[in-house]
Short mmCIF file of C-alpha atoms in Angstrom, two decimals:
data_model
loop_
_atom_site.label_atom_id
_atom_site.label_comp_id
_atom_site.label_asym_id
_atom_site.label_seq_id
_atom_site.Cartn_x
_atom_site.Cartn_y
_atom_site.Cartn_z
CA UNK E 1 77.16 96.70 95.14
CA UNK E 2 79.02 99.87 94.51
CA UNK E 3 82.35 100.09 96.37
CA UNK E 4 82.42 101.73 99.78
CA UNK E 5 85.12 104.22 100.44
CA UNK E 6 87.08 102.75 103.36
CA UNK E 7 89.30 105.99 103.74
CA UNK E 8 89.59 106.99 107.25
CA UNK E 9 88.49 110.56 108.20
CA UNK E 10 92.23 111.80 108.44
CA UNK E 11 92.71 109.92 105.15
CA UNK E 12 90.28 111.99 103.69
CA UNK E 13 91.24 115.20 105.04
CA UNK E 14 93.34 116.35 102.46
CA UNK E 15 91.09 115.41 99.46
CA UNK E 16 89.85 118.17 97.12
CA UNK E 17 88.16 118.72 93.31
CA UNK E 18 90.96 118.20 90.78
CA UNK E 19 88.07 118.69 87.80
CA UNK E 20 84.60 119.03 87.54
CA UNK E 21 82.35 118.03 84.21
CA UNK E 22 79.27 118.04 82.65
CA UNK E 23 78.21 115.20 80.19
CA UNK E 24 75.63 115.42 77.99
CA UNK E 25 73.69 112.38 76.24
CA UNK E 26 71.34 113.18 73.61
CA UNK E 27 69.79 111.66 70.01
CA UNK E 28 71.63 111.95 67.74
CA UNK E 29 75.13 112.37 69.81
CA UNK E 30 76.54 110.55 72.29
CA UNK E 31 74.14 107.68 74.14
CA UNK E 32 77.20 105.40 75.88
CA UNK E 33 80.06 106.12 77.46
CA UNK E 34 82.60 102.53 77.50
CA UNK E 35 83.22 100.52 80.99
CA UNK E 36 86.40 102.20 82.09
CA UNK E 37 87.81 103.45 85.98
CA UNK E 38 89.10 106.78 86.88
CA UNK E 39 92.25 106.49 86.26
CA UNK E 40 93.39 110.13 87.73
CA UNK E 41 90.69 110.18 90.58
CA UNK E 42 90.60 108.54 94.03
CA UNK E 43 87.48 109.78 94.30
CA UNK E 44 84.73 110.56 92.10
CA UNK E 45 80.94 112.20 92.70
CA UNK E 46 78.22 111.54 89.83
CA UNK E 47 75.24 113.75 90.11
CA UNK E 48 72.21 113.41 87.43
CA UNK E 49 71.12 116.98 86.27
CA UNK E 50 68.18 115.72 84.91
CA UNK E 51 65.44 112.94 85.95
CA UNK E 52 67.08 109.39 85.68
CA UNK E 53 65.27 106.59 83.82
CA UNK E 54 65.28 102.92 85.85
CA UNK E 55 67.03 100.65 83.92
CA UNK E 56 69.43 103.64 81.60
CA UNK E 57 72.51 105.47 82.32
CA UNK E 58 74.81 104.65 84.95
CA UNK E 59 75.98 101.16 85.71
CA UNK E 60 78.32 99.36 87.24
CA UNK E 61 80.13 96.62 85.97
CA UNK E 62 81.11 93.71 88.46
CA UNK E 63 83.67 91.73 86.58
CA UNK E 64 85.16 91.17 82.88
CA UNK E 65 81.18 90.40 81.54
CA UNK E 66 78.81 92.79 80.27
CA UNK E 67 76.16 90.68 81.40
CA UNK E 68 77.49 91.51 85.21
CA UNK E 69 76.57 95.28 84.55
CA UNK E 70 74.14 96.61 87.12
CA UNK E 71 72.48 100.56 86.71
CA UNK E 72 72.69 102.57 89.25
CA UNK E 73 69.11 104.25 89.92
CA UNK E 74 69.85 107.76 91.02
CA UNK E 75 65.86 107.81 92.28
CA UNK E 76 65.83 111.70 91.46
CA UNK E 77 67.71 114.66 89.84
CA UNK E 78 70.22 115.48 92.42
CA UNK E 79 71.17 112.62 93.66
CA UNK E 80 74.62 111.20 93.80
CA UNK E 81 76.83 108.16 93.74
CA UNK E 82 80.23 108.93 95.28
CA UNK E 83 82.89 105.98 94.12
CA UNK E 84 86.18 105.13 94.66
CA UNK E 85 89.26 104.50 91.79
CA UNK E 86 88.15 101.03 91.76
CA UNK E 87 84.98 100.75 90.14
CA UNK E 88 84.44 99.88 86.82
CA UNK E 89 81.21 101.71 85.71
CA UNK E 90 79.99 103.28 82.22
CA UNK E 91 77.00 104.98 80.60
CA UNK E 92 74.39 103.57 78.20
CA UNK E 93 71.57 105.91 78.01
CA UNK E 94 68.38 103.88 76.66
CA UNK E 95 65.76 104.49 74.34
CA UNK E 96 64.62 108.57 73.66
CA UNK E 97 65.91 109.44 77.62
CA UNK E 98 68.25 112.90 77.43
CA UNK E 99 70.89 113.22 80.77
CA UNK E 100 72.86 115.47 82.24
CA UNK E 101 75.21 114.32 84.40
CA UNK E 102 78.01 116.54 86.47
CA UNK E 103 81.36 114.65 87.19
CA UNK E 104 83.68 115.67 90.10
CA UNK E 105 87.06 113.84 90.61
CA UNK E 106 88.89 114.51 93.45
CA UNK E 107 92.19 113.23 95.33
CA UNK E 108 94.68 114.92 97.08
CA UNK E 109 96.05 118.12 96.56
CA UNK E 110 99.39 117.41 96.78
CA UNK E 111 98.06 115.29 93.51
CA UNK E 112 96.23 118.13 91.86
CA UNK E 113 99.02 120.61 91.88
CA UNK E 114 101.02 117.53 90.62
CA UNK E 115 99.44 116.03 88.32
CA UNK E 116 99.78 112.81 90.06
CA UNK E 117 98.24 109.37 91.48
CA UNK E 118 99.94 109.09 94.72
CA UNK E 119 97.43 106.39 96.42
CA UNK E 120 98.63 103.84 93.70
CA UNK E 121 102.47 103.59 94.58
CA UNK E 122 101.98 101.98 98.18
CA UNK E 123 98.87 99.71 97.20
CA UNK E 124 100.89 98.33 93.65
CA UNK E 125 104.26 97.60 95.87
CA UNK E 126 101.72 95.56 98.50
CA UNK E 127 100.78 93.59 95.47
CA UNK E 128 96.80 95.39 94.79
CA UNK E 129 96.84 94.70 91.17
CA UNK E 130 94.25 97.14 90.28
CA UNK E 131 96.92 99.70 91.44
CA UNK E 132 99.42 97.96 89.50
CA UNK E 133 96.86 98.28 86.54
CA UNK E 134 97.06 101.90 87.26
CA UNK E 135 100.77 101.78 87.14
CA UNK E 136 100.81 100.10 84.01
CA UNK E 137 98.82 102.37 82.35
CA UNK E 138 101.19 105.40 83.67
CA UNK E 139 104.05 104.05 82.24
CA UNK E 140 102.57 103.44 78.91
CA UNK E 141 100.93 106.13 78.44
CA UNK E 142 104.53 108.35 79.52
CA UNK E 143 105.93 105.91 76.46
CA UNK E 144 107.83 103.53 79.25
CA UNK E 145 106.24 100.28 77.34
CA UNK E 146 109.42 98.30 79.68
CA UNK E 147 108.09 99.65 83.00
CA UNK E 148 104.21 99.34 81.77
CA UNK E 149 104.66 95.68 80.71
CA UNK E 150 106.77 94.67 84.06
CA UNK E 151 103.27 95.98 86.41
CA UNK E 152 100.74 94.90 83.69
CA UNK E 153 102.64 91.24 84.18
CA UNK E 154 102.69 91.32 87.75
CA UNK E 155 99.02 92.32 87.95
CA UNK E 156 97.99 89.77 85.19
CA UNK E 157 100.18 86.95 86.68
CA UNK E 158 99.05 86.87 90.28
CA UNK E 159 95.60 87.99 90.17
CA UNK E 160 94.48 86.63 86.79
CA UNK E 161 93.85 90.74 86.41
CA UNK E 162 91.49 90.67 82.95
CA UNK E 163 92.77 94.35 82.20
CA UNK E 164 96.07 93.61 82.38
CA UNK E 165 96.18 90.77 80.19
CA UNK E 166 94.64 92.75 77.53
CA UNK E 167 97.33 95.78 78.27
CA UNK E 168 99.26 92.96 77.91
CA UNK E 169 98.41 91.94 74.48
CA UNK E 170 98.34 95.32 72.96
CA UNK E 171 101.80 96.31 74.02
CA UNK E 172 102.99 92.93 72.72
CA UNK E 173 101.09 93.89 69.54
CA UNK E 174 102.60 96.93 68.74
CA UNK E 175 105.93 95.65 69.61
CA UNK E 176 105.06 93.27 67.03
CA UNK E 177 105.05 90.27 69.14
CA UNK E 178 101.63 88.55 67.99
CA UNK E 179 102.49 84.76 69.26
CA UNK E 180 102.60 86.62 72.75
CA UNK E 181 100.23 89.51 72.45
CA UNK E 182 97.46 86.42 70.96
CA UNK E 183 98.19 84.63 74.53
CA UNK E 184 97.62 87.43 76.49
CA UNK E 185 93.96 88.27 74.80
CA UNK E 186 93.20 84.51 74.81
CA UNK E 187 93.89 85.09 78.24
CA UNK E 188 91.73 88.20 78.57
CA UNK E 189 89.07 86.49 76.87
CA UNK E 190 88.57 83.47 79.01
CA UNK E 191 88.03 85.44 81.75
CA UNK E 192 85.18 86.81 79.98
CA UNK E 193 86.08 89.91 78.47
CA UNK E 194 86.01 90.57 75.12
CA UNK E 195 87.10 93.38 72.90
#
């Protein structure tokens, strides 16, 4: 159930590594990394260092409920799942299991030497509202609450888009709109997510 990449070949040509990582879960540190995309990746490679567990570690998360989440068996150290920007995935390492798992992200390098997300500008205007998401998040992040609210309300409007709405409701928050931010996480939550 993890996303294909439907990127043609000349599509692809042009990708490279923007980073590369190494996470480490151990006792007594971290054990879980939170559902989340890759924001700043179009692509991204996962390789386990060390032997994967069944049932520990990577998963992938189909919709707003943790009960949807799904773990990715690896089979054997060196394997590795290659996603695209869209999948919503996390870690929870179980029981006394240590991993090692190196992270590439890559996109194109007219991105890396930018700093940018390029893919999302064409797919958010066509109305994807995960790319709008991604938007969102841009503009809120660079302090543009306006801008982030206008593409968090598209996506949340006419897609019922879970992460939106809650974008929604913690800009309205802060902006000390609760009647408005409450809707938007009432919203969020009937959908299934909960925060």
């Amino acid at each position: 159930r993890v996303n294909c990449l439907r990127q043609s070949r000349n599509a692809l040509e042009d990708v490279v590594v923007s980073q590369v990582l190494i996470r480490r879960y151990v006792a007594g540190e971290r054990r879980s990394h939170p559902v989340h995309y890759d924001h700043y990746a179009l692509i991204t490679a996962v390789c386990s260092l060390t032997v994967p567990h069944s049932g520990s570690g990577l998963f992938v998360q189909l919709d707003a409920l943790s009960s949807s989440r799904e773990f990715v068996e690896l089979g054997v150290a060196g394997n590795f799942l290659i996603h695209d920007w869209k999948l919503l995935h996390g870690v929870e390492v179980q029981g006394n299991e240590e991993r090692f798992s190196l992270i590439a992200w890559l996109k194109p390098a007219c991105d890396v030497r930018g700093s940018g997300t390029s893919w999302y500008d064409d797919l958010a205007a066509a109305g994807d509202a995960d790319a709008q998401f991604r938007l969102g998040m841009r503009c809120e992040q660079g302090g543009n609450d306006t801008r982030a609210h206008e593409w968090f309300l598209q996506a949340a409007s006419k897609a019922q888009h879970w992460p939106s709405m809650y974008r929604l409701g913690v800009l309205l928050r802060r902006q000390g709109d609760l009647p408005g931010a409450t809707c938007w996480f009432r919203a969020a939550a009937q959908t299934g997510f909960a925060e």
